[in-house]
Tab-separated table of C-alpha atoms in Angstrom:
chain	number	residue	atom	x	y	z
A	1	UNK	CA	34.342	18.455	1.535
A	2	UNK	CA	32.960	17.186	-1.890
A	3	UNK	CA	32.833	19.331	-4.953
A	4	UNK	CA	30.195	18.603	-7.386
A	5	UNK	CA	27.957	20.609	-9.618
A	6	UNK	CA	26.867	21.969	-6.634
A	7	UNK	CA	29.253	22.982	-2.897
A	8	UNK	CA	27.549	23.028	0.580
A	9	UNK	CA	29.874	24.712	2.687
A	10	UNK	CA	29.845	24.446	6.378
A	11	UNK	CA	31.465	25.626	9.683
A	12	UNK	CA	31.134	22.714	12.399
A	13	UNK	CA	31.864	23.596	16.325
A	14	UNK	CA	31.410	19.548	16.942
A	15	UNK	CA	31.227	16.158	15.171
A	16	UNK	CA	30.343	16.623	10.914
A	17	UNK	CA	28.539	13.838	9.349
A	18	UNK	CA	28.790	14.090	5.540
A	19	UNK	CA	26.243	13.353	3.059
A	20	UNK	CA	26.419	12.620	-0.198
A	21	UNK	CA	22.857	12.735	-1.889
A	22	UNK	CA	23.725	11.354	-5.478
A	23	UNK	CA	20.059	12.331	-7.062
A	24	UNK	CA	21.163	16.188	-7.217
A	25	UNK	CA	24.837	16.118	-7.495
A	26	UNK	CA	25.041	18.196	-4.491
A	27	UNK	CA	26.858	17.953	-1.241
A	28	UNK	CA	25.237	18.893	2.338
A	29	UNK	CA	26.575	19.092	5.532
A	30	UNK	CA	24.587	17.451	8.398
A	31	UNK	CA	24.532	17.518	11.729
A	32	UNK	CA	22.642	16.224	14.771
A	33	UNK	CA	24.126	18.751	17.864
A	34	UNK	CA	25.120	21.859	17.860
A	35	UNK	CA	26.096	23.564	14.732
A	36	UNK	CA	26.074	26.632	12.674
A	37	UNK	CA	25.996	25.458	8.907
A	38	UNK	CA	25.599	28.028	6.659
A	39	UNK	CA	24.502	26.737	2.545
A	40	UNK	CA	25.530	29.160	0.008
A	41	UNK	CA	23.048	27.713	-2.311
A	42	UNK	CA	19.825	25.895	-2.119
A	43	UNK	CA	19.628	21.903	-3.813
A	44	UNK	CA	17.089	21.141	-6.660
A	45	UNK	CA	15.408	18.266	-6.975
A	46	UNK	CA	16.479	16.506	-9.844
A	47	UNK	CA	14.021	13.971	-11.991
A	48	UNK	CA	14.305	10.658	-9.430
A	49	UNK	CA	15.092	12.464	-6.578
A	50	UNK	CA	13.162	12.551	-3.089
A	51	UNK	CA	9.654	13.781	-3.711
A	52	UNK	CA	10.652	17.001	-1.628
A	53	UNK	CA	14.048	17.949	0.050
A	54	UNK	CA	14.601	16.702	3.954
A	55	UNK	CA	16.231	19.976	5.721
A	56	UNK	CA	19.658	19.427	6.722
A	57	UNK	CA	19.106	19.456	10.509
A	58	UNK	CA	16.262	17.070	10.714
A	59	UNK	CA	16.791	14.381	13.165
A	60	UNK	CA	15.334	10.953	13.033
A	61	UNK	CA	12.862	11.519	15.937
A	62	UNK	CA	10.490	14.274	13.962
A	63	UNK	CA	9.527	10.521	12.128
A	64	UNK	CA	7.252	10.024	15.068
A	65	UNK	CA	5.397	12.952	14.603
A	66	UNK	CA	3.661	12.529	11.586
A	67	UNK	CA	1.577	9.256	12.292
A	68	UNK	CA	0.161	10.132	15.886
A	69	UNK	CA	-1.000	13.845	14.447
A	70	UNK	CA	-2.700	11.592	11.418
A	71	UNK	CA	-4.014	9.289	14.132
A	72	UNK	CA	-5.529	12.546	16.351
A	73	UNK	CA	-6.498	13.852	12.840
A	74	UNK	CA	-8.333	10.150	12.362
A	75	UNK	CA	-10.248	9.917	15.824
A	76	UNK	CA	-11.428	13.621	15.664
A	77	UNK	CA	-12.447	12.944	11.918
A	78	UNK	CA	-14.278	9.869	12.940
A	79	UNK	CA	-15.841	11.318	15.283
A	80	UNK	CA	-17.512	14.244	13.480
A	81	UNK	CA	-18.440	11.708	10.494
A	82	UNK	CA	-20.638	9.042	13.377
A	83	UNK	CA	-21.778	12.219	15.097
A	84	UNK	CA	-23.660	14.345	12.445
A	85	UNK	CA	-24.728	10.995	10.313
A	86	UNK	CA	-21.822	12.575	7.458
A	87	UNK	CA	-21.865	10.356	3.803
A	88	UNK	CA	-18.419	10.526	3.299
A	89	UNK	CA	-16.343	7.867	3.391
A	90	UNK	CA	-13.683	7.535	6.646
A	91	UNK	CA	-10.938	6.782	3.984
A	92	UNK	CA	-11.777	9.781	1.567
A	93	UNK	CA	-11.240	12.006	4.574
A	94	UNK	CA	-8.236	10.837	5.116
A	95	UNK	CA	-6.760	10.679	1.927
A	96	UNK	CA	-7.875	14.713	1.581
A	97	UNK	CA	-6.335	15.277	4.623
A	98	UNK	CA	-3.584	13.875	3.849
A	99	UNK	CA	-3.206	15.881	0.120
A	100	UNK	CA	-3.741	19.151	2.515
A	101	UNK	CA	-0.231	17.783	4.142
A	102	UNK	CA	1.977	17.140	1.266
A	103	UNK	CA	0.950	20.669	-0.636
A	104	UNK	CA	1.521	22.242	2.579
A	105	UNK	CA	5.256	20.255	2.883
A	106	UNK	CA	5.729	20.966	-1.513
A	107	UNK	CA	5.546	24.435	-1.172
A	108	UNK	CA	7.095	25.586	1.983
A	109	UNK	CA	10.078	23.357	0.575
A	110	UNK	CA	11.942	26.579	-0.152
A	111	UNK	CA	11.538	27.875	2.676
A	112	UNK	CA	12.742	25.132	4.880
A	113	UNK	CA	15.707	24.599	3.163
A	114	UNK	CA	17.442	28.313	3.298
A	115	UNK	CA	15.425	28.796	7.307
A	116	UNK	CA	15.769	25.744	9.137
A	117	UNK	CA	18.827	24.503	7.597
A	118	UNK	CA	20.651	27.962	8.889
A	119	UNK	CA	18.981	27.742	12.290
A	120	UNK	CA	18.622	24.449	14.188
A	121	UNK	CA	17.394	25.614	16.934
A	122	UNK	CA	13.790	27.538	14.935
A	123	UNK	CA	12.884	24.119	12.767
A	124	UNK	CA	9.871	23.214	11.484
A	125	UNK	CA	9.423	19.945	12.887
A	126	UNK	CA	5.767	18.341	11.537
A	127	UNK	CA	7.772	20.034	8.105
A	128	UNK	CA	10.396	18.217	9.052
A	129	UNK	CA	8.235	14.563	10.110
A	130	UNK	CA	6.197	14.653	7.316
A	131	UNK	CA	8.860	14.862	4.685
A	132	UNK	CA	10.692	11.983	6.227
A	133	UNK	CA	7.728	10.080	5.602
A	134	UNK	CA	6.875	11.193	2.072
A	135	UNK	CA	10.480	9.897	0.708
A	136	UNK	CA	9.692	5.988	2.657
A	137	UNK	CA	11.467	3.288	0.851
A	138	UNK	CA	8.770	1.883	-0.848
A	139	UNK	CA	9.695	-1.712	0.550
A	140	UNK	CA	9.777	-0.038	3.952
A	141	UNK	CA	6.059	0.443	2.659
A	142	UNK	CA	4.933	-2.435	1.964
A	143	UNK	CA	6.007	-4.142	4.428
A	144	UNK	CA	4.600	-1.666	7.450
A	145	UNK	CA	1.415	-1.566	5.735
A	146	UNK	CA	0.635	-4.977	3.971
A	147	UNK	CA	1.429	-7.663	6.534
A	148	UNK	CA	-0.941	-6.520	9.491
A	149	UNK	CA	-3.841	-5.785	6.779
A	150	UNK	CA	-3.863	-8.904	5.188
A	151	UNK	CA	-3.317	-11.164	8.085
A	152	UNK	CA	-6.857	-9.519	9.815
A	153	UNK	CA	-8.953	-10.345	6.915
A	154	UNK	CA	-7.516	-13.617	6.142
A	155	UNK	CA	-8.135	-14.932	10.012
A	156	UNK	CA	-11.332	-13.179	10.546
A	157	UNK	CA	-13.158	-14.503	7.418
A	158	UNK	CA	-15.659	-17.161	7.259
A	159	UNK	CA	-13.542	-20.067	6.612
A	160	UNK	CA	-16.756	-22.843	6.416
A	161	UNK	CA	-17.924	-20.554	3.323
A	162	UNK	CA	-15.060	-19.409	2.284
A	163	UNK	CA	-13.771	-23.412	1.840
A	164	UNK	CA	-17.319	-23.779	0.055
A	165	UNK	CA	-16.719	-20.945	-2.377
A	166	UNK	CA	-13.028	-21.730	-3.043
A	167	UNK	CA	-13.245	-22.161	-6.623
A	168	UNK	CA	-15.393	-19.123	-7.576
A	169	UNK	CA	-13.198	-17.048	-5.553
A	170	UNK	CA	-10.229	-18.133	-7.127
A	171	UNK	CA	-11.770	-17.578	-10.812
A	172	UNK	CA	-12.823	-14.001	-8.970
A	173	UNK	CA	-9.360	-13.392	-7.878
A	174	UNK	CA	-7.077	-15.044	-10.824
A	175	UNK	CA	-8.003	-15.292	-14.107
A	176	UNK	CA	-10.777	-12.211	-13.832
A	177	UNK	CA	-7.861	-10.133	-12.348
A	178	UNK	CA	-5.489	-11.054	-15.227
A	179	UNK	CA	-8.146	-9.931	-17.449
A	180	UNK	CA	-9.323	-6.367	-15.565
A	181	UNK	CA	-5.623	-5.927	-15.882
A	182	UNK	CA	-4.901	-6.533	-19.338
A	183	UNK	CA	-7.977	-4.867	-20.463
A	184	UNK	CA	-7.283	-2.005	-17.848
A	185	UNK	CA	-4.110	-1.348	-19.195
A	186	UNK	CA	-4.782	-1.272	-22.953
A	187	UNK	CA	-7.810	0.727	-22.493
A	188	UNK	CA	-5.327	3.202	-20.587
A	189	UNK	CA	-2.712	3.302	-22.636
A	190	UNK	CA	-5.063	4.117	-25.805
A	191	UNK	CA	-7.554	6.258	-24.341
A	192	UNK	CA	-5.183	8.450	-22.016
A	193	UNK	CA	-3.343	11.259	-23.995
A	194	UNK	CA	0.490	10.472	-21.959
A	195	UNK	CA	2.309	7.855	-24.174
A	196	UNK	CA	2.483	10.437	-27.237
A	197	UNK	CA	3.734	12.822	-24.955
A	198	UNK	CA	6.665	10.094	-23.645
A	199	UNK	CA	6.338	6.921	-25.274
A	200	UNK	CA	9.691	5.735	-23.807
A	201	UNK	CA	8.449	5.840	-20.576
A	202	UNK	CA	5.113	5.347	-21.135
A	203	UNK	CA	4.623	1.857	-22.791
A	204	UNK	CA	2.970	-0.585	-22.320
A	205	UNK	CA	4.570	-1.925	-19.461
A	206	UNK	CA	3.406	1.306	-17.227
A	207	UNK	CA	-0.186	0.192	-18.050
A	208	UNK	CA	-0.370	-2.845	-17.486
A	209	UNK	CA	1.330	-1.547	-14.022
A	210	UNK	CA	-1.293	0.380	-13.114
A	211	UNK	CA	-3.453	-2.254	-14.230
A	212	UNK	CA	-2.690	-4.320	-11.548
A	213	UNK	CA	-2.851	-1.563	-9.433
A	214	UNK	CA	-6.294	-1.328	-9.819
A	215	UNK	CA	-7.304	-5.189	-9.997
A	216	UNK	CA	-6.809	-5.056	-6.203
A	217	UNK	CA	-10.014	-4.967	-4.164
A	218	UNK	CA	-11.042	-3.745	-0.815
A	219	UNK	CA	-13.838	-5.556	1.388
A	220	UNK	CA	-14.139	-2.764	4.521
A	221	UNK	CA	-16.697	-0.510	3.444
A	222	UNK	CA	-18.722	-2.605	0.531
A	223	UNK	CA	-19.033	-5.834	3.897
A	224	UNK	CA	-19.046	-3.684	6.423
A	225	UNK	CA	-22.666	-1.841	4.344
A	226	UNK	CA	-23.627	-5.725	3.651
A	227	UNK	CA	-23.380	-7.011	7.266
A	228	UNK	CA	-25.134	-3.675	8.103
A	229	UNK	CA	-27.724	-4.072	5.713
A	230	UNK	CA	-28.174	-7.837	6.481
A	231	UNK	CA	-27.534	-8.742	2.980
A	232	UNK	CA	-26.883	-12.540	2.284
A	233	UNK	CA	-23.910	-14.851	3.380
A	234	UNK	CA	-22.727	-15.225	-0.332
A	235	UNK	CA	-22.937	-11.952	-1.497
A	236	UNK	CA	-20.461	-11.223	1.457
A	237	UNK	CA	-18.153	-14.191	0.991
A	238	UNK	CA	-17.522	-13.193	-2.407
A	239	UNK	CA	-16.727	-10.095	-2.263
A	240	UNK	CA	-14.674	-10.085	0.719
A	241	UNK	CA	-13.014	-13.429	-1.004
A	242	UNK	CA	-12.529	-12.503	-4.008
A	243	UNK	CA	-10.299	-8.879	-1.865
A	244	UNK	CA	-8.881	-11.118	-0.173
A	245	UNK	CA	-6.890	-13.697	-2.325
A	246	UNK	CA	-7.097	-11.223	-5.844
A	247	UNK	CA	-4.344	-8.467	-2.814
A	248	UNK	CA	-1.939	-11.665	-4.334
A	249	UNK	CA	-2.722	-11.859	-7.735
A	250	UNK	CA	-2.926	-8.482	-8.465
A	251	UNK	CA	0.349	-7.786	-5.879
A	252	UNK	CA	1.907	-10.748	-8.462
A	253	UNK	CA	1.209	-9.147	-11.586
A	254	UNK	CA	2.508	-5.728	-10.620
A	255	UNK	CA	6.010	-6.734	-9.394
A	256	UNK	CA	6.193	-8.861	-13.428
A	257	UNK	CA	4.917	-5.377	-14.836
A	258	UNK	CA	6.688	-3.340	-12.763
A	259	UNK	CA	10.305	-4.957	-13.502
A	260	UNK	CA	9.798	-5.291	-17.176
A	261	UNK	CA	8.523	-1.731	-17.413
A	262	UNK	CA	11.534	-0.991	-15.616
A	263	UNK	CA	13.890	-2.891	-17.936
A	264	UNK	CA	11.858	-0.825	-20.695
A	265	UNK	CA	13.673	2.939	-18.948
A	266	UNK	CA	17.488	1.355	-18.446
A	267	UNK	CA	16.655	0.850	-14.512
A	268	UNK	CA	18.458	-2.286	-12.441
A	269	UNK	CA	15.055	-3.703	-11.848
A	270	UNK	CA	14.424	-6.790	-8.814
A	271	UNK	CA	14.579	-9.350	-11.147
A	272	UNK	CA	15.351	-9.873	-14.944
A	273	UNK	CA	14.186	-13.263	-17.437
A	274	UNK	CA	13.838	-12.486	-20.919
A	275	UNK	CA	11.654	-15.099	-22.371
A	276	UNK	CA	7.751	-16.128	-21.265
A	277	UNK	CA	8.950	-19.510	-19.676
A	278	UNK	CA	11.027	-17.706	-17.456
A	279	UNK	CA	8.329	-14.919	-16.678
A	280	UNK	CA	5.819	-18.389	-16.381
A	281	UNK	CA	8.310	-19.744	-13.805
A	282	UNK	CA	8.855	-16.457	-11.906
A	283	UNK	CA	4.703	-16.413	-11.876
A	284	UNK	CA	4.629	-19.577	-10.253
A	285	UNK	CA	7.489	-19.375	-7.844
A	286	UNK	CA	6.013	-16.206	-6.607
A	287	UNK	CA	1.942	-17.426	-6.349
A	288	UNK	CA	2.296	-21.345	-5.255
A	289	UNK	CA	5.973	-20.637	-3.707
A	290	UNK	CA	4.342	-17.926	-1.332
A	291	UNK	CA	1.305	-19.792	-0.732
A	292	UNK	CA	3.488	-22.802	0.305
A	293	UNK	CA	5.706	-20.841	2.200
A	294	UNK	CA	2.777	-19.003	4.238
A	295	UNK	CA	1.095	-22.949	5.344
A	296	UNK	CA	4.690	-23.228	6.379
A	297	UNK	CA	4.866	-20.553	8.846
A	298	UNK	CA	0.862	-21.393	9.515
A	299	UNK	CA	1.244	-24.468	11.018
A	300	UNK	CA	4.691	-23.092	12.840
A	301	UNK	CA	2.287	-20.739	14.021
A	302	UNK	CA	-0.395	-22.901	15.093
A	303	UNK	CA	2.087	-24.793	17.268
A	304	UNK	CA	3.240	-22.029	18.802
A	305	UNK	CA	-0.486	-21.313	20.232
A	306	UNK	CA	-0.888	-25.321	21.050
A	307	UNK	CA	1.852	-24.668	22.893
A	308	UNK	CA	0.391	-21.209	24.246
A	309	UNK	CA	-3.216	-22.514	24.675
A	310	UNK	CA	-3.546	-22.402	28.935
A	311	UNK	CA	-6.428	-20.439	29.471
A	312	UNK	CA	-5.652	-20.411	33.244
A	313	UNK	CA	-2.818	-18.375	32.289
A	314	UNK	CA	-4.380	-14.705	30.851
A	315	UNK	CA	-0.838	-13.673	30.269
A	316	UNK	CA	-0.829	-15.907	27.715
A	317	UNK	CA	-3.554	-13.672	25.471
A	318	UNK	CA	-1.830	-11.045	24.781
A	319	UNK	CA	1.140	-13.034	24.001
A	320	UNK	CA	-0.630	-15.200	21.338
A	321	UNK	CA	-1.763	-12.052	20.143
A	322	UNK	CA	1.559	-10.763	19.606
A	323	UNK	CA	2.843	-13.860	18.064
A	324	UNK	CA	-0.380	-13.799	15.524
A	325	UNK	CA	1.185	-10.805	14.066
A	326	UNK	CA	4.915	-11.042	14.441
A	327	UNK	CA	4.339	-14.205	11.836
A	328	UNK	CA	2.384	-12.222	9.595
A	329	UNK	CA	5.406	-9.992	9.612
A	330	UNK	CA	8.321	-12.219	9.289
A	331	UNK	CA	6.595	-14.761	6.721
A	332	UNK	CA	5.866	-11.305	4.937
A	333	UNK	CA	9.630	-10.288	4.770
A	334	UNK	CA	11.064	-13.728	4.021
A	335	UNK	CA	9.221	-14.470	1.166
A	336	UNK	CA	9.302	-10.888	-0.106
A	337	UNK	CA	12.809	-9.879	1.113
A	338	UNK	CA	14.616	-12.646	1.057
A	339	UNK	CA	12.411	-15.797	-0.614
A	340	UNK	CA	11.118	-13.585	-4.195
A	341	UNK	CA	8.671	-15.105	-3.393
A	342	UNK	CA	5.189	-13.382	-3.021
A	343	UNK	CA	4.603	-11.528	0.581
A	344	UNK	CA	1.044	-10.630	0.736
A	345	UNK	CA	-0.026	-14.341	-1.242
A	346	UNK	CA	2.051	-15.735	1.877
A	347	UNK	CA	0.422	-13.947	4.151
A	348	UNK	CA	-3.069	-14.495	3.342
A	349	UNK	CA	-1.940	-18.604	3.001
A	350	UNK	CA	-0.636	-17.919	6.830
A	351	UNK	CA	-4.000	-16.285	8.128
A	352	UNK	CA	-6.291	-18.940	6.468
A	353	UNK	CA	-4.164	-22.085	7.994
A	354	UNK	CA	-4.734	-20.396	11.365
A	355	UNK	CA	-8.430	-19.384	10.582
A	356	UNK	CA	-9.127	-22.932	9.918
A	357	UNK	CA	-7.094	-25.422	11.837
A	358	UNK	CA	-6.249	-22.213	15.603
A	359	UNK	CA	-9.495	-21.200	16.230
A	360	UNK	CA	-9.790	-23.579	18.931
A	361	UNK	CA	-6.301	-22.696	19.864
A	362	UNK	CA	-6.169	-19.343	20.612
A	363	UNK	CA	-7.625	-18.668	23.956
A	364	UNK	CA	-9.544	-15.096	23.625
A	365	UNK	CA	-10.915	-14.632	20.293
A	366	UNK	CA	-12.412	-11.273	21.429
A	367	UNK	CA	-8.908	-10.103	22.632
A	368	UNK	CA	-7.613	-10.773	19.158
A	369	UNK	CA	-10.074	-9.681	17.420
A	370	UNK	CA	-9.898	-5.962	19.097
A	371	UNK	CA	-5.881	-6.181	19.020
A	372	UNK	CA	-6.297	-6.974	14.954
A	373	UNK	CA	-8.574	-4.603	15.104
A	374	UNK	CA	-7.416	-1.763	16.394
A	375	UNK	CA	-4.100	-2.802	13.826
A	376	UNK	CA	-6.036	-2.470	10.800
A	377	UNK	CA	-7.399	1.042	12.017
A	378	UNK	CA	-4.372	2.540	12.524
A	379	UNK	CA	-2.666	1.014	9.582
A	380	UNK	CA	-5.762	1.673	6.807
A	381	UNK	CA	-5.768	5.961	8.504
A	382	UNK	CA	-1.733	6.354	8.412
A	383	UNK	CA	-1.685	4.778	4.791
A	384	UNK	CA	-4.580	6.685	3.292
A	385	UNK	CA	-3.178	10.327	4.847
A	386	UNK	CA	-0.116	9.627	3.473
A	387	UNK	CA	-1.223	8.612	-0.018
A	388	UNK	CA	-2.796	11.790	-0.210
A	389	UNK	CA	-0.127	13.230	1.653
A	390	UNK	CA	2.137	11.871	-1.533
A	391	UNK	CA	0.224	12.532	-4.306
A	392	UNK	CA	-0.440	16.363	-2.985
A	393	UNK	CA	3.611	16.769	-2.539
A	394	UNK	CA	4.393	14.858	-5.952
A	395	UNK	CA	1.768	17.206	-7.611
A	396	UNK	CA	2.748	20.492	-6.046
A	397	UNK	CA	6.935	19.647	-5.596
A	398	UNK	CA	8.325	22.297	-8.260
A	399	UNK	CA	8.457	24.791	-5.469
A	400	UNK	CA	4.555	26.051	-5.649
A	401	UNK	CA	4.280	25.058	-9.483
A	402	UNK	CA	1.032	22.724	-10.343
A	403	UNK	CA	2.454	19.595	-12.164
A	404	UNK	CA	-1.313	18.132	-12.135
A	405	UNK	CA	-3.425	20.212	-14.355
A	406	UNK	CA	-7.275	20.346	-15.235
A	407	UNK	CA	-7.154	18.880	-17.779
A	408	UNK	CA	-5.528	15.803	-16.591
A	409	UNK	CA	-8.070	16.166	-13.461
A	410	UNK	CA	-10.563	15.700	-16.340
A	411	UNK	CA	-9.228	12.433	-17.680
A	412	UNK	CA	-9.141	11.379	-14.429
A	413	UNK	CA	-12.758	11.466	-13.697
A	414	UNK	CA	-12.732	10.315	-17.844
A	415	UNK	CA	-10.687	7.080	-16.361
A	416	UNK	CA	-12.808	6.742	-13.454
A	417	UNK	CA	-16.071	5.500	-15.401
A	418	UNK	CA	-14.202	3.291	-17.850
A	419	UNK	CA	-12.678	1.478	-14.831
A	420	UNK	CA	-16.781	1.259	-13.590
A	421	UNK	CA	-16.940	-0.726	-17.219
A	422	UNK	CA	-13.984	-2.608	-17.280
A	423	UNK	CA	-15.122	-3.650	-13.697
A	424	UNK	CA	-18.859	-4.938	-15.814
A	425	UNK	CA	-17.083	-6.271	-18.455
A	426	UNK	CA	-14.815	-8.353	-15.939
A	427	UNK	CA	-17.618	-9.814	-13.992
A	428	UNK	CA	-19.728	-10.194	-17.139
A	429	UNK	CA	-17.012	-12.865	-18.880
A	430	UNK	CA	-17.106	-14.882	-16.288
A	431	UNK	CA	-20.470	-14.993	-15.001
A	432	UNK	CA	-21.981	-18.030	-16.377
A	433	UNK	CA	-19.334	-19.901	-14.266
A	434	UNK	CA	-19.604	-18.522	-11.503
A	435	UNK	CA	-22.914	-18.254	-10.548
A	436	UNK	CA	-23.103	-22.482	-11.807
A	437	UNK	CA	-20.467	-23.549	-9.058
A	438	UNK	CA	-19.871	-23.406	-5.114
A	439	UNK	CA	-21.750	-21.077	-3.616
A	440	UNK	CA	-23.631	-19.973	-7.050
A	441	UNK	CA	-24.638	-16.923	-7.687
A	442	UNK	CA	-27.953	-14.765	-9.290
A	443	UNK	CA	-27.673	-11.646	-11.894
A	444	UNK	CA	-28.406	-9.318	-9.247
A	445	UNK	CA	-25.750	-10.234	-7.004
A	446	UNK	CA	-23.394	-10.143	-10.007
A	447	UNK	CA	-24.557	-6.401	-10.301
A	448	UNK	CA	-23.654	-5.467	-7.120
A	449	UNK	CA	-20.106	-7.834	-7.008
A	450	UNK	CA	-19.603	-5.836	-9.910
A	451	UNK	CA	-20.480	-1.875	-8.824
A	452	UNK	CA	-19.075	-3.130	-5.417
A	453	UNK	CA	-15.612	-3.545	-6.361
A	454	UNK	CA	-13.904	-0.649	-4.561
A	455	UNK	CA	-9.996	-0.443	-4.432
A	456	UNK	CA	-8.563	0.230	-1.302
A	457	UNK	CA	-5.624	-0.375	0.930
A	458	UNK	CA	-3.358	-2.869	-1.077
A	459	UNK	CA	-3.689	-1.217	-3.992
A	460	UNK	CA	-3.136	2.687	-1.974
A	461	UNK	CA	0.451	0.962	-0.778
A	462	UNK	CA	1.043	-0.225	-4.305
A	463	UNK	CA	0.414	2.668	-6.230
A	464	UNK	CA	3.041	4.288	-3.208
């Protein structure tokens, strides 16, 4: 038994695991067996702890309930949207569903701590499952969602047009993202009224972190509409190609800005550099190093696909699909967790290599496309719902006391409009160059490129 600021007393009939929760200076007795547990005082959520306190008798198996309940809601929502031709984005609907779950989880938190901990036979299973996902580790979250989403986009992009437009796409994805990150950060710093409230927290690096998050665009919604409307392949390539590469660049800029922000807050960052040259070297290590490592994984996967290229043996078709996704997740993990390189950039490079050289080695491209589409749907559905859930829980996490006011909502709308203005400035600055090289462009496509810069799955994942 451990005593800190709060003492939790328990009477157990079986083996008991004692877990110290350092963020709340509270000791809780947690059991996975039939146990009579009495908590004399509920733990208090301190700043920096879990968003929602998890009941002491929750078990790991509860985690499986939330994602599949979300998939059920996603299927029902998509059916309704399609059946009645509702002009509402599917991702927005899932975010709203998630926000509802998050608010429910946070407002039921106090009751869950008292009731569920006292009676292991009367648990709120969905509450426990939501809470487990709300408190997911950030590195685990990125590792679960990003590799599958990015690999699909990279493998399915029209590679011939991509090669012709590569210089245009690089300009849209690196210099333009850097400019957009800087402008967004400065505008947010001087327009939003939060720095004056807490200048130690809301410094320039916090706003540059926000700018990097908002720099990532999403091709899914725009590209699907353009293809349905019969838009020019050039415009579709500019939008989808920019999104593919700026996923990597925004992640690199986000990592640098976030680590500098952690240093300013006195926290322990993942990397620590002091000079601009060291940070420049870190940038090239993340971007170029990630690209090279992704190519290594890509050519390794080509060897596996070539060995499995036996069209008379149908069992190998599914093995090829599994090996593709396996390579994507392993590539991301090795680069991001072991080599201090960008897992996002590496996964993009892996997918492009397979797209360029491995098409003829895939036995059943329809099967590969179908499985990647399935993975994309499952991951996007869960990601946007989880984003809404965490937002809802964070907004109402102080025991039914809302932390986001109507004033914050008003500033959010103002900043949303400013993001459109910033996007048009970005495209306008680089339009004289991109309109004269590669696939070229015209002013109408430039306007649509600026207006169609929607933010999607990678931005949501980085925000979480």
